[in-house]
Amino acid sequence: MPFANDASRKVVFFAGPHKAAATSVEEWFYNYYTKEDSDHFALRHWAWPIVVGPRADQLDEPWKVFQQLVLAPDDKEMKEEIMVSIQETFDGSDTGIILGTESFDQVGRYSHGDAVKAMNDVLQRLGVAKEEVTVIINYRSPRLDQWISVWKHSGVPSYRSFMCDSQDRHQLREERIEQLSTLMDPLYMAQTFVKQGWNVRLIDMEGVERANKDIVNVIACDILGGKCLMKDSIVYGHRGDETHFNVEERDFRELTEEQRQEADKLFRARDCAFEEYLSKHPKFQVGYQDNLWSDCDEQDLGREDVFVYLAGMPQALYSGLLSQFNCSEDGGLTIDELLDGEHLDNLTPEDVFADSKASNFFVIVLLPIVCILAIAYQVMKRSNDDIGDGIVMGNIRPNISDAKEKMSDAKKKIKNKLKRKDVYRDEFRDRRGMTVHEMSEVFADEDWKMSVDDDNQFSLFSKKKGDANSVSLTL
């Protein structure tokens, strides 16, 4: 649905993610507004900021300049060049601006960048209200194709090495988990952005392909409302344009067809965790929906509590994908074991990473804490009838004494069976909805000792295990 014709100028962010035609979109819009022979009639009311300056002029790929807002937030000179260009372009536009980078997929607790802050910095500079903001996200399917593309562009010779080499190498393992929780999780991106109060348009790329259309023309024609040749949905004056796709042509034969389907099912199962929340959200729309959520109700894809578990634990996806290779004698849970749900009833943290010596700290300390926090948060949430959707840290004040009474039973369930049946799918990822003070109250008389510093970083360590097994998290 194109934008309404009103007086308020808009900001449209294209957020990738990586390996979902992101570079193609960025390069096309950059060329559209910079080439001398480009016909600007179709999108004459919109503008893509062209950044100029001593720092920006040194970039080999100028259409990727906006990634600096996420990857180099402390580079003040570069940031100012970008902000000045954005401001000038916005002021001179009729309808608004569109800008983007695949690095806007850096959201969530596992990401090394902070895309939400970078985007909010732009909006604050322009003085644009959240209602005038739209984020475009590409949803690539089959889901496994995107993950294989990550490997193909990694420089690692084989997919087996891409997975197995990360098993006992901490830095590589963290990199894989970050990739699985950011660029491979577009629906968590969407949930994050709608909770900022922004509109989100998700494009199902498989549906676009089935409609015999081009992803760039879908954005320009269907979303921005540009002048297009309606029969073919091609931007007016640009019929001959060829969208460049950064495709690595290496063959992929390391998984059987059955294994490929199995891995794709794992990704789709996680996507199902977001269906209830996003499909009903007024700020969320899907274009060309085809494969997205198409089989969430089918029994063989998994149970609802399995979806929730996968949505909150990218380490489980990593373990499942790793299990497709015999990287070691003692592997973790297989994809089938994760999806059938039966193993969750007696699942222990060690089962997820049974084969990784380097992950003992995560297994013994961090994973139990994360699970406990998730259940504690839901118990608190349910104890307050006046708490609605869109919970933000510091905005809720649960009944602490009531929560602590229920906490004991919840923790027993976590310790004994790690059941997830009482966890809401759409809130599982928002474990940080409680304030530090409230968390410290909950754990005051439990098995975990807690300390909080002035920067809202809290440390938990087992009273039985001692300081040696402490873990620090920042809220």
Coordinates of C-alpha atoms in Angstrom, one line a residue:
M1 CA 0.0 0.0 0.0
P2 CA 1.6 3.3 -1.1
F3 CA 1.9 6.2 1.3
A4 CA -1.0 8.6 1.9
N5 CA -0.7 12.0 0.2
D6 CA -0.5 14.2 3.3
A7 CA 1.7 17.2 4.3
S8 CA 3.9 15.3 6.7
R9 CA 7.2 14.2 5.3
K10 CA 8.3 10.6 5.8
V11 CA 11.4 8.7 6.5
V12 CA 11.7 5.2 5.1
F13 CA 14.5 3.0 6.3
F14 CA 15.5 0.0 4.2
A15 CA 16.9 -2.5 6.8
G16 CA 18.1 -5.4 4.6
P17 CA 19.0 -7.8 6.1
H18 CA 22.3 -9.2 4.8
K19 CA 22.1 -11.8 2.1
A20 CA 18.6 -10.8 1.1
A21 CA 19.2 -8.5 -1.9
A22 CA 20.2 -5.7 0.4
T23 CA 23.2 -4.5 -1.7
S24 CA 21.1 -4.6 -4.8
V25 CA 18.5 -2.3 -3.4
E26 CA 21.1 0.2 -1.9
E27 CA 23.1 0.3 -5.2
W28 CA 20.0 0.8 -7.3
F29 CA 18.6 3.7 -5.3
Y30 CA 22.1 5.3 -5.2
N31 CA 22.5 5.1 -9.0
Y32 CA 18.9 6.3 -9.6
Y33 CA 19.7 9.6 -7.9
T34 CA 23.3 10.0 -9.1
K35 CA 23.5 8.9 -12.7
E36 CA 23.4 11.8 -15.2
D37 CA 21.1 10.0 -17.6
S38 CA 18.7 8.7 -14.9
D39 CA 15.0 9.6 -15.4
H40 CA 13.9 10.9 -12.0
F41 CA 10.2 11.4 -12.9
A42 CA 8.9 8.2 -11.2
L43 CA 10.3 9.0 -7.8
R44 CA 10.6 12.8 -8.1
H45 CA 8.9 13.4 -4.7
W46 CA 11.3 11.1 -2.9
A47 CA 15.0 11.4 -2.4
W48 CA 17.9 9.1 -1.4
P49 CA 20.6 11.1 0.5
I50 CA 23.9 11.3 -1.4
V51 CA 26.6 11.8 1.2
V52 CA 29.6 13.9 0.3
G53 CA 32.6 14.9 2.3
P54 CA 36.3 14.1 2.9
R55 CA 35.5 10.8 4.7
A56 CA 32.6 9.6 2.6
D57 CA 34.4 10.4 -0.7
Q58 CA 37.0 7.7 0.3
L59 CA 34.5 4.9 0.2
D60 CA 34.7 2.4 -2.6
E61 CA 31.0 1.6 -2.4
P62 CA 29.3 4.9 -1.6
W63 CA 25.9 3.3 -1.5
K64 CA 27.0 1.5 1.7
V65 CA 27.8 4.7 3.5
F66 CA 24.9 4.5 6.0
Q67 CA 26.3 1.3 7.5
Q68 CA 28.8 3.6 9.2
L69 CA 26.0 4.8 11.5
V70 CA 25.9 1.3 13.0
L71 CA 29.4 0.0 12.6
A72 CA 31.3 3.1 13.5
P73 CA 29.1 5.2 15.8
D74 CA 32.0 6.9 17.4
D75 CA 33.5 8.2 14.2
K76 CA 32.1 11.7 14.7
E77 CA 33.5 13.2 11.5
M78 CA 31.9 10.5 9.3
K79 CA 28.6 10.6 11.2
E80 CA 28.4 14.4 10.8
E81 CA 28.9 14.1 7.1
I82 CA 26.1 11.6 6.9
M83 CA 23.8 13.6 9.1
V84 CA 24.3 16.8 7.2
S85 CA 23.5 15.2 3.9
I86 CA 20.5 13.5 5.3
Q87 CA 19.2 16.7 6.8
E88 CA 19.7 18.7 3.6
T89 CA 18.1 16.0 1.4
F90 CA 15.1 15.8 3.8
D91 CA 14.6 19.5 3.8
G92 CA 14.6 19.6 0.0
S93 CA 12.3 16.7 -0.5
D94 CA 8.5 16.8 -1.2
T95 CA 7.3 13.5 0.4
G96 CA 10.4 12.5 2.3
I97 CA 13.5 10.4 2.1
I98 CA 14.5 6.7 1.8
L99 CA 17.8 5.5 3.0
G100 CA 19.1 2.1 4.0
T101 CA 21.8 -0.3 4.9
E102 CA 21.9 -4.0 5.6
S103 CA 23.6 -3.2 8.9
F104 CA 20.2 -2.0 10.2
D105 CA 19.7 -5.7 10.9
Q106 CA 21.9 -5.3 13.9
V107 CA 19.3 -5.5 16.6
G108 CA 18.9 -7.6 19.8
R109 CA 21.1 -8.7 22.6
Y110 CA 23.5 -10.7 20.4
S111 CA 24.3 -8.0 17.9
H112 CA 27.6 -6.1 18.0
G113 CA 26.0 -2.9 16.6
D114 CA 22.9 -0.9 17.7
A115 CA 20.8 -0.2 14.7
V116 CA 17.8 1.1 16.7
K117 CA 20.0 3.8 18.2
A118 CA 21.5 4.7 14.8
M119 CA 18.0 5.0 13.3
N120 CA 16.7 7.0 16.3
D121 CA 19.7 9.4 15.9
V122 CA 18.6 10.1 12.4
L123 CA 15.0 10.7 13.4
Q124 CA 16.0 13.0 16.3
R125 CA 18.1 15.0 13.9
L126 CA 15.2 15.5 11.5
G127 CA 12.5 15.9 14.2
V128 CA 10.3 13.2 12.6
A129 CA 7.5 11.6 14.6
K130 CA 7.5 7.9 14.9
E131 CA 4.2 7.8 13.0
E132 CA 5.9 9.0 9.9
V133 CA 8.6 6.3 9.9
T134 CA 8.5 3.1 7.9
V135 CA 11.0 0.3 7.9
I136 CA 11.3 -2.1 4.9
I137 CA 12.6 -5.6 5.5
N138 CA 13.2 -8.3 2.9
Y139 CA 12.2 -11.9 4.0
R140 CA 14.2 -14.4 2.0
S141 CA 13.0 -17.9 1.5
P142 CA 13.6 -20.8 1.4
R143 CA 15.1 -19.7 4.7
L144 CA 18.1 -22.0 4.3
D145 CA 19.1 -20.2 1.1
Q146 CA 20.0 -17.1 3.1
W147 CA 22.1 -19.1 5.6
I148 CA 24.0 -20.8 2.8
S149 CA 24.6 -17.4 1.2
V150 CA 26.2 -16.3 4.5
W151 CA 28.6 -19.2 4.2
K152 CA 29.3 -18.7 0.5
H153 CA 30.4 -15.1 1.2
S154 CA 32.4 -16.0 4.3
G155 CA 35.5 -17.1 2.5
V156 CA 35.4 -20.5 4.3
P157 CA 36.1 -23.3 1.7
S158 CA 33.3 -25.6 2.8
Y159 CA 30.0 -25.4 4.7
R160 CA 31.1 -28.2 6.9
S161 CA 34.2 -26.2 8.0
F162 CA 31.9 -23.1 8.4
M163 CA 30.0 -25.0 11.0
C164 CA 32.5 -27.4 12.6
D165 CA 35.4 -25.0 12.9
S166 CA 33.2 -22.8 15.1
Q167 CA 32.4 -25.6 17.6
D168 CA 35.3 -25.2 19.9
R169 CA 36.5 -21.7 18.8
H170 CA 34.8 -19.1 20.9
Q171 CA 35.1 -16.2 18.5
L172 CA 33.7 -18.1 15.5
R173 CA 30.9 -19.6 17.6
E174 CA 29.9 -16.2 18.8
E175 CA 29.9 -15.0 15.2
R176 CA 27.6 -17.8 14.1
I177 CA 25.2 -17.2 16.9
E178 CA 25.2 -13.4 16.1
Q179 CA 24.4 -14.2 12.5
L180 CA 21.6 -16.5 13.4
S181 CA 20.1 -14.0 15.8
T182 CA 20.4 -10.9 13.6
L183 CA 20.4 -11.2 9.8
M184 CA 18.7 -14.6 10.0
D185 CA 15.9 -13.4 12.2
P186 CA 14.0 -10.7 10.2
L187 CA 10.8 -11.2 12.2
Y188 CA 12.5 -10.3 15.4
M189 CA 13.8 -7.2 13.6
A190 CA 10.2 -6.5 12.6
Q191 CA 9.0 -7.0 16.2
T192 CA 11.7 -4.7 17.5
F193 CA 10.8 -1.9 15.0
V194 CA 7.0 -2.0 15.5
K195 CA 7.7 -1.7 19.3
Q196 CA 9.5 1.5 18.5
G197 CA 6.2 2.7 17.1
W198 CA 7.3 2.5 13.5
N199 CA 5.5 1.0 10.6
V200 CA 7.1 -2.1 9.1
R201 CA 6.6 -3.5 5.6
L202 CA 7.9 -7.0 5.2
I203 CA 8.4 -8.2 1.6
D204 CA 8.2 -12.0 1.1
M205 CA 10.8 -12.4 -1.6
E206 CA 9.6 -15.8 -2.8
G207 CA 6.2 -14.3 -3.4
V208 CA 7.8 -11.5 -5.4
E209 CA 9.6 -14.1 -7.5
R210 CA 6.4 -16.1 -8.1
A211 CA 4.7 -12.9 -9.3
N212 CA 7.6 -12.4 -11.7
K213 CA 8.5 -9.0 -10.2
D214 CA 11.7 -7.4 -9.1
I215 CA 12.4 -6.5 -5.5
V216 CA 13.5 -3.0 -6.3
N217 CA 10.4 -2.2 -8.3
V218 CA 8.2 -3.6 -5.5
I219 CA 9.8 -1.1 -3.1
A220 CA 9.6 1.8 -5.6
C221 CA 6.2 1.1 -7.0
D222 CA 4.2 -0.7 -4.3
I223 CA 5.6 0.9 -1.2
L224 CA 6.8 4.4 -2.2
G225 CA 4.0 4.8 -4.7
G226 CA 6.3 5.9 -7.6
K227 CA 5.1 6.2 -11.2
C228 CA 5.4 2.8 -12.7
L229 CA 4.3 0.9 -15.7
M230 CA 1.4 -0.9 -14.1
K231 CA 1.3 -4.0 -16.3
D232 CA 4.9 -5.0 -15.3
S233 CA 5.4 -2.9 -12.1
I234 CA 8.5 -1.4 -13.6
V235 CA 9.7 2.1 -12.5
Y236 CA 8.8 4.6 -15.3
G237 CA 11.8 5.4 -17.5
H238 CA 13.9 2.4 -16.1
R239 CA 12.6 -0.6 -18.0
G240 CA 16.2 -1.5 -19.1
D241 CA 17.7 -1.4 -15.6
E242 CA 19.2 -4.6 -14.4
T243 CA 19.2 -5.2 -10.7
H244 CA 22.6 -6.5 -9.6
F245 CA 22.4 -9.5 -7.2
N246 CA 25.6 -10.2 -5.3
V247 CA 25.4 -14.0 -5.9
E248 CA 28.2 -16.4 -5.0
E249 CA 28.1 -19.2 -7.6
R250 CA 29.7 -21.9 -5.6
D251 CA 27.9 -25.2 -5.7
F252 CA 26.3 -26.5 -2.5
R253 CA 26.1 -30.3 -2.3
E254 CA 27.1 -30.9 1.3
L255 CA 23.6 -31.6 2.5
T256 CA 21.2 -34.0 1.1
E257 CA 17.8 -32.8 0.0
E258 CA 16.3 -34.3 3.2
Q259 CA 18.8 -32.4 5.3
R260 CA 18.1 -29.2 3.5
Q261 CA 14.4 -29.5 4.1
E262 CA 15.1 -30.3 7.7
A263 CA 17.3 -27.2 8.2
D264 CA 14.8 -25.0 6.5
K265 CA 12.1 -26.3 8.7
L266 CA 14.1 -25.3 11.8
F267 CA 14.2 -21.7 10.6
R268 CA 10.5 -21.6 9.7
A269 CA 9.6 -23.0 13.1
R270 CA 11.4 -20.0 14.8
D271 CA 9.5 -17.6 12.4
C272 CA 6.2 -19.1 13.6
A273 CA 6.9 -17.8 17.1
F274 CA 6.2 -14.2 15.8
E275 CA 3.0 -14.9 13.9
E276 CA 0.5 -14.2 16.6
Y277 CA 2.0 -10.9 17.6
L278 CA 3.0 -9.5 14.2
S279 CA 0.0 -10.7 12.1
K280 CA -2.4 -8.8 14.4
H281 CA -0.3 -5.7 14.8
P282 CA -1.7 -2.6 13.0
K283 CA 1.7 -1.3 12.1
F284 CA 2.9 -4.5 10.4
Q285 CA 2.2 -5.5 6.8
V286 CA 3.4 -8.3 4.6
G287 CA 3.7 -7.8 0.9
Y288 CA 3.5 -10.8 -1.6
Q289 CA 3.1 -13.2 1.3
D290 CA 3.8 -16.7 0.0
N291 CA 6.0 -18.9 2.2
L292 CA 5.9 -16.9 5.4
W293 CA 3.9 -18.7 8.2
S294 CA 2.4 -21.0 5.6
D295 CA 2.8 -24.1 7.7
C296 CA 2.9 -22.9 11.3
D297 CA -0.3 -24.9 12.0
E298 CA 1.0 -28.2 10.6
Q299 CA 1.8 -30.7 13.3
D300 CA 5.1 -31.8 11.8
L301 CA 6.7 -28.3 12.1
G302 CA 6.6 -28.4 15.9
R303 CA 4.7 -27.2 18.9
E304 CA 4.0 -23.7 20.1
D305 CA 6.4 -24.0 23.0
V306 CA 9.1 -25.2 20.5
F307 CA 8.6 -22.1 18.5
V308 CA 9.0 -20.0 21.6
Y309 CA 12.1 -21.8 22.6
L310 CA 13.8 -21.3 19.3
A311 CA 12.8 -17.6 19.2
G312 CA 14.6 -17.0 22.5
M313 CA 17.6 -19.3 22.1
P314 CA 19.6 -18.9 18.9
Q315 CA 22.1 -21.3 20.4
A316 CA 19.6 -24.0 19.9
L317 CA 19.4 -23.3 16.2
Y318 CA 23.2 -23.3 16.1
S319 CA 23.2 -26.7 17.8
G320 CA 20.6 -28.1 15.4
L321 CA 22.5 -27.0 12.3
L322 CA 25.7 -28.2 13.8
S323 CA 24.2 -31.7 14.4
Q324 CA 23.9 -32.2 10.6
F325 CA 27.7 -32.9 10.6
N326 CA 29.6 -35.4 12.8
C327 CA 31.9 -32.7 14.1
S328 CA 32.6 -34.7 17.2
E329 CA 31.7 -38.0 18.9
D330 CA 29.3 -36.4 21.3
G331 CA 26.8 -34.1 19.6
G332 CA 24.0 -32.0 21.0
L333 CA 20.3 -32.1 20.1
T334 CA 19.5 -32.8 16.5
I335 CA 16.9 -30.8 14.5
D336 CA 14.3 -33.6 14.9
E337 CA 14.9 -33.7 18.6
L338 CA 14.4 -29.9 18.9
L339 CA 11.3 -29.8 16.7
D340 CA 9.4 -32.8 18.1
G341 CA 9.2 -31.0 21.5
E342 CA 9.3 -34.2 23.5
H343 CA 12.9 -33.6 24.6
L344 CA 12.0 -30.2 26.0
D345 CA 10.2 -31.9 28.9
N346 CA 13.4 -33.3 30.2
L347 CA 15.9 -31.0 28.5
T348 CA 19.0 -29.9 30.4
P349 CA 21.3 -27.1 29.4
E350 CA 24.0 -29.6 28.8
D351 CA 21.9 -31.2 26.1
V352 CA 22.0 -28.1 23.9
F353 CA 25.8 -27.9 23.9
A354 CA 26.9 -31.4 24.8
D355 CA 29.8 -31.3 22.4
S356 CA 31.4 -27.9 23.1
K357 CA 33.9 -27.7 25.9
A358 CA 34.3 -24.0 25.4
S359 CA 30.6 -23.4 26.2
N360 CA 30.7 -24.8 29.8
F361 CA 30.3 -21.4 31.3
F362 CA 27.2 -20.7 29.2
V363 CA 25.8 -24.1 30.0
I364 CA 26.4 -24.0 33.8
V365 CA 25.6 -20.4 34.4
L366 CA 24.2 -18.2 31.7
L367 CA 21.6 -20.5 30.1
P368 CA 19.8 -21.3 33.4
I369 CA 19.8 -17.6 34.3
V370 CA 18.3 -16.6 30.9
C371 CA 15.6 -19.3 31.2
I372 CA 14.8 -18.3 34.8
L373 CA 14.6 -14.6 33.8
A374 CA 12.3 -15.4 31.0
I375 CA 9.9 -17.3 33.3
A376 CA 10.2 -14.7 36.1
Y377 CA 9.3 -11.9 33.7
Q378 CA 6.2 -13.8 32.5
V379 CA 5.2 -14.5 36.1
M380 CA 5.5 -10.8 36.9
K381 CA 3.7 -9.8 33.8
R382 CA 0.7 -12.1 34.6
S383 CA 0.5 -10.8 38.1
N384 CA -0.5 -7.3 36.9
D385 CA -3.8 -7.1 35.1
D386 CA -3.1 -3.5 34.0
I387 CA 0.0 -4.4 32.1
G388 CA -0.6 -4.3 28.4
D389 CA 1.4 -4.8 25.2
G390 CA 4.6 -3.0 24.3
I391 CA 6.3 -3.4 27.7
V392 CA 9.4 -1.2 28.0
M393 CA 12.1 -1.4 30.7
G394 CA 11.1 0.8 33.6
N395 CA 7.4 1.2 32.6
I396 CA 6.1 -1.6 34.8
R397 CA 6.0 -2.1 38.5
P398 CA 4.8 -5.7 39.3
N399 CA 3.7 -6.9 42.7
I400 CA 7.1 -8.1 43.9
S401 CA 5.9 -10.2 46.9
D402 CA 3.3 -12.0 44.7
A403 CA 5.9 -12.6 42.0
K404 CA 8.3 -14.1 44.5
E405 CA 5.7 -16.5 45.7
K406 CA 5.1 -17.8 42.2
M407 CA 8.8 -17.6 41.4
S408 CA 9.7 -20.7 43.4
D409 CA 7.3 -22.9 41.5
A410 CA 8.4 -21.4 38.2
K411 CA 12.1 -22.0 39.0
K412 CA 11.4 -25.6 39.9
K413 CA 9.8 -26.1 36.5
I414 CA 12.8 -24.6 34.8
K415 CA 15.3 -26.7 36.8
N416 CA 13.4 -30.0 36.4
K417 CA 11.8 -29.8 33.0
L418 CA 12.6 -26.4 31.4
K419 CA 9.1 -26.3 30.1
R420 CA 8.1 -23.2 28.0
K421 CA 4.4 -23.7 27.8
D422 CA 3.6 -20.7 30.0
V423 CA 5.7 -18.3 28.0
Y424 CA 4.1 -15.9 25.5
R425 CA 5.6 -16.2 22.1
D426 CA 5.6 -12.5 21.4
E427 CA 7.2 -11.5 24.7
F428 CA 9.8 -14.2 25.0
R429 CA 12.6 -12.1 23.5
D430 CA 11.7 -9.2 25.8
R431 CA 13.4 -10.6 28.9
R432 CA 14.7 -7.2 29.8
G433 CA 11.2 -5.7 30.5
M434 CA 11.9 -5.5 34.2
T435 CA 14.0 -2.9 35.9
V436 CA 17.2 -3.9 37.6
H437 CA 15.7 -3.2 41.0
E438 CA 12.8 -5.5 40.3
M439 CA 15.1 -8.3 39.3
S440 CA 17.2 -7.9 42.4
E441 CA 14.0 -8.1 44.5
V442 CA 13.0 -11.3 42.8
F443 CA 16.3 -13.0 43.3
A444 CA 17.0 -11.7 46.8
D445 CA 16.1 -14.9 48.6
E446 CA 16.8 -17.4 45.8
D447 CA 19.9 -19.4 45.0
W448 CA 21.5 -16.5 43.1
K449 CA 23.2 -13.6 44.7
M450 CA 22.9 -10.3 42.9
S451 CA 24.8 -7.0 42.7
V452 CA 24.0 -3.9 40.7
D453 CA 26.3 -1.1 39.7
D454 CA 25.5 2.5 38.7
D455 CA 25.5 1.6 35.0
N456 CA 22.6 -0.8 35.4
Q457 CA 24.8 -3.8 35.0
F458 CA 23.8 -6.6 37.3
S459 CA 25.9 -9.6 38.2
L460 CA 24.4 -12.9 39.3
F461 CA 26.4 -15.8 40.7
S462 CA 25.4 -19.0 42.3
K463 CA 25.6 -19.1 46.1
K464 CA 26.6 -22.7 45.8
K465 CA 29.2 -22.3 43.0
G466 CA 30.7 -19.0 44.2
D467 CA 32.1 -16.0 42.4
A468 CA 34.0 -18.1 40.0
N469 CA 30.8 -18.9 38.1
S470 CA 29.4 -15.4 38.1
V471 CA 27.9 -13.8 35.0
S472 CA 27.3 -10.1 34.2
L473 CA 24.5 -8.8 32.0
T474 CA 23.7 -5.2 31.1
L475 CA 20.0 -4.1 30.9

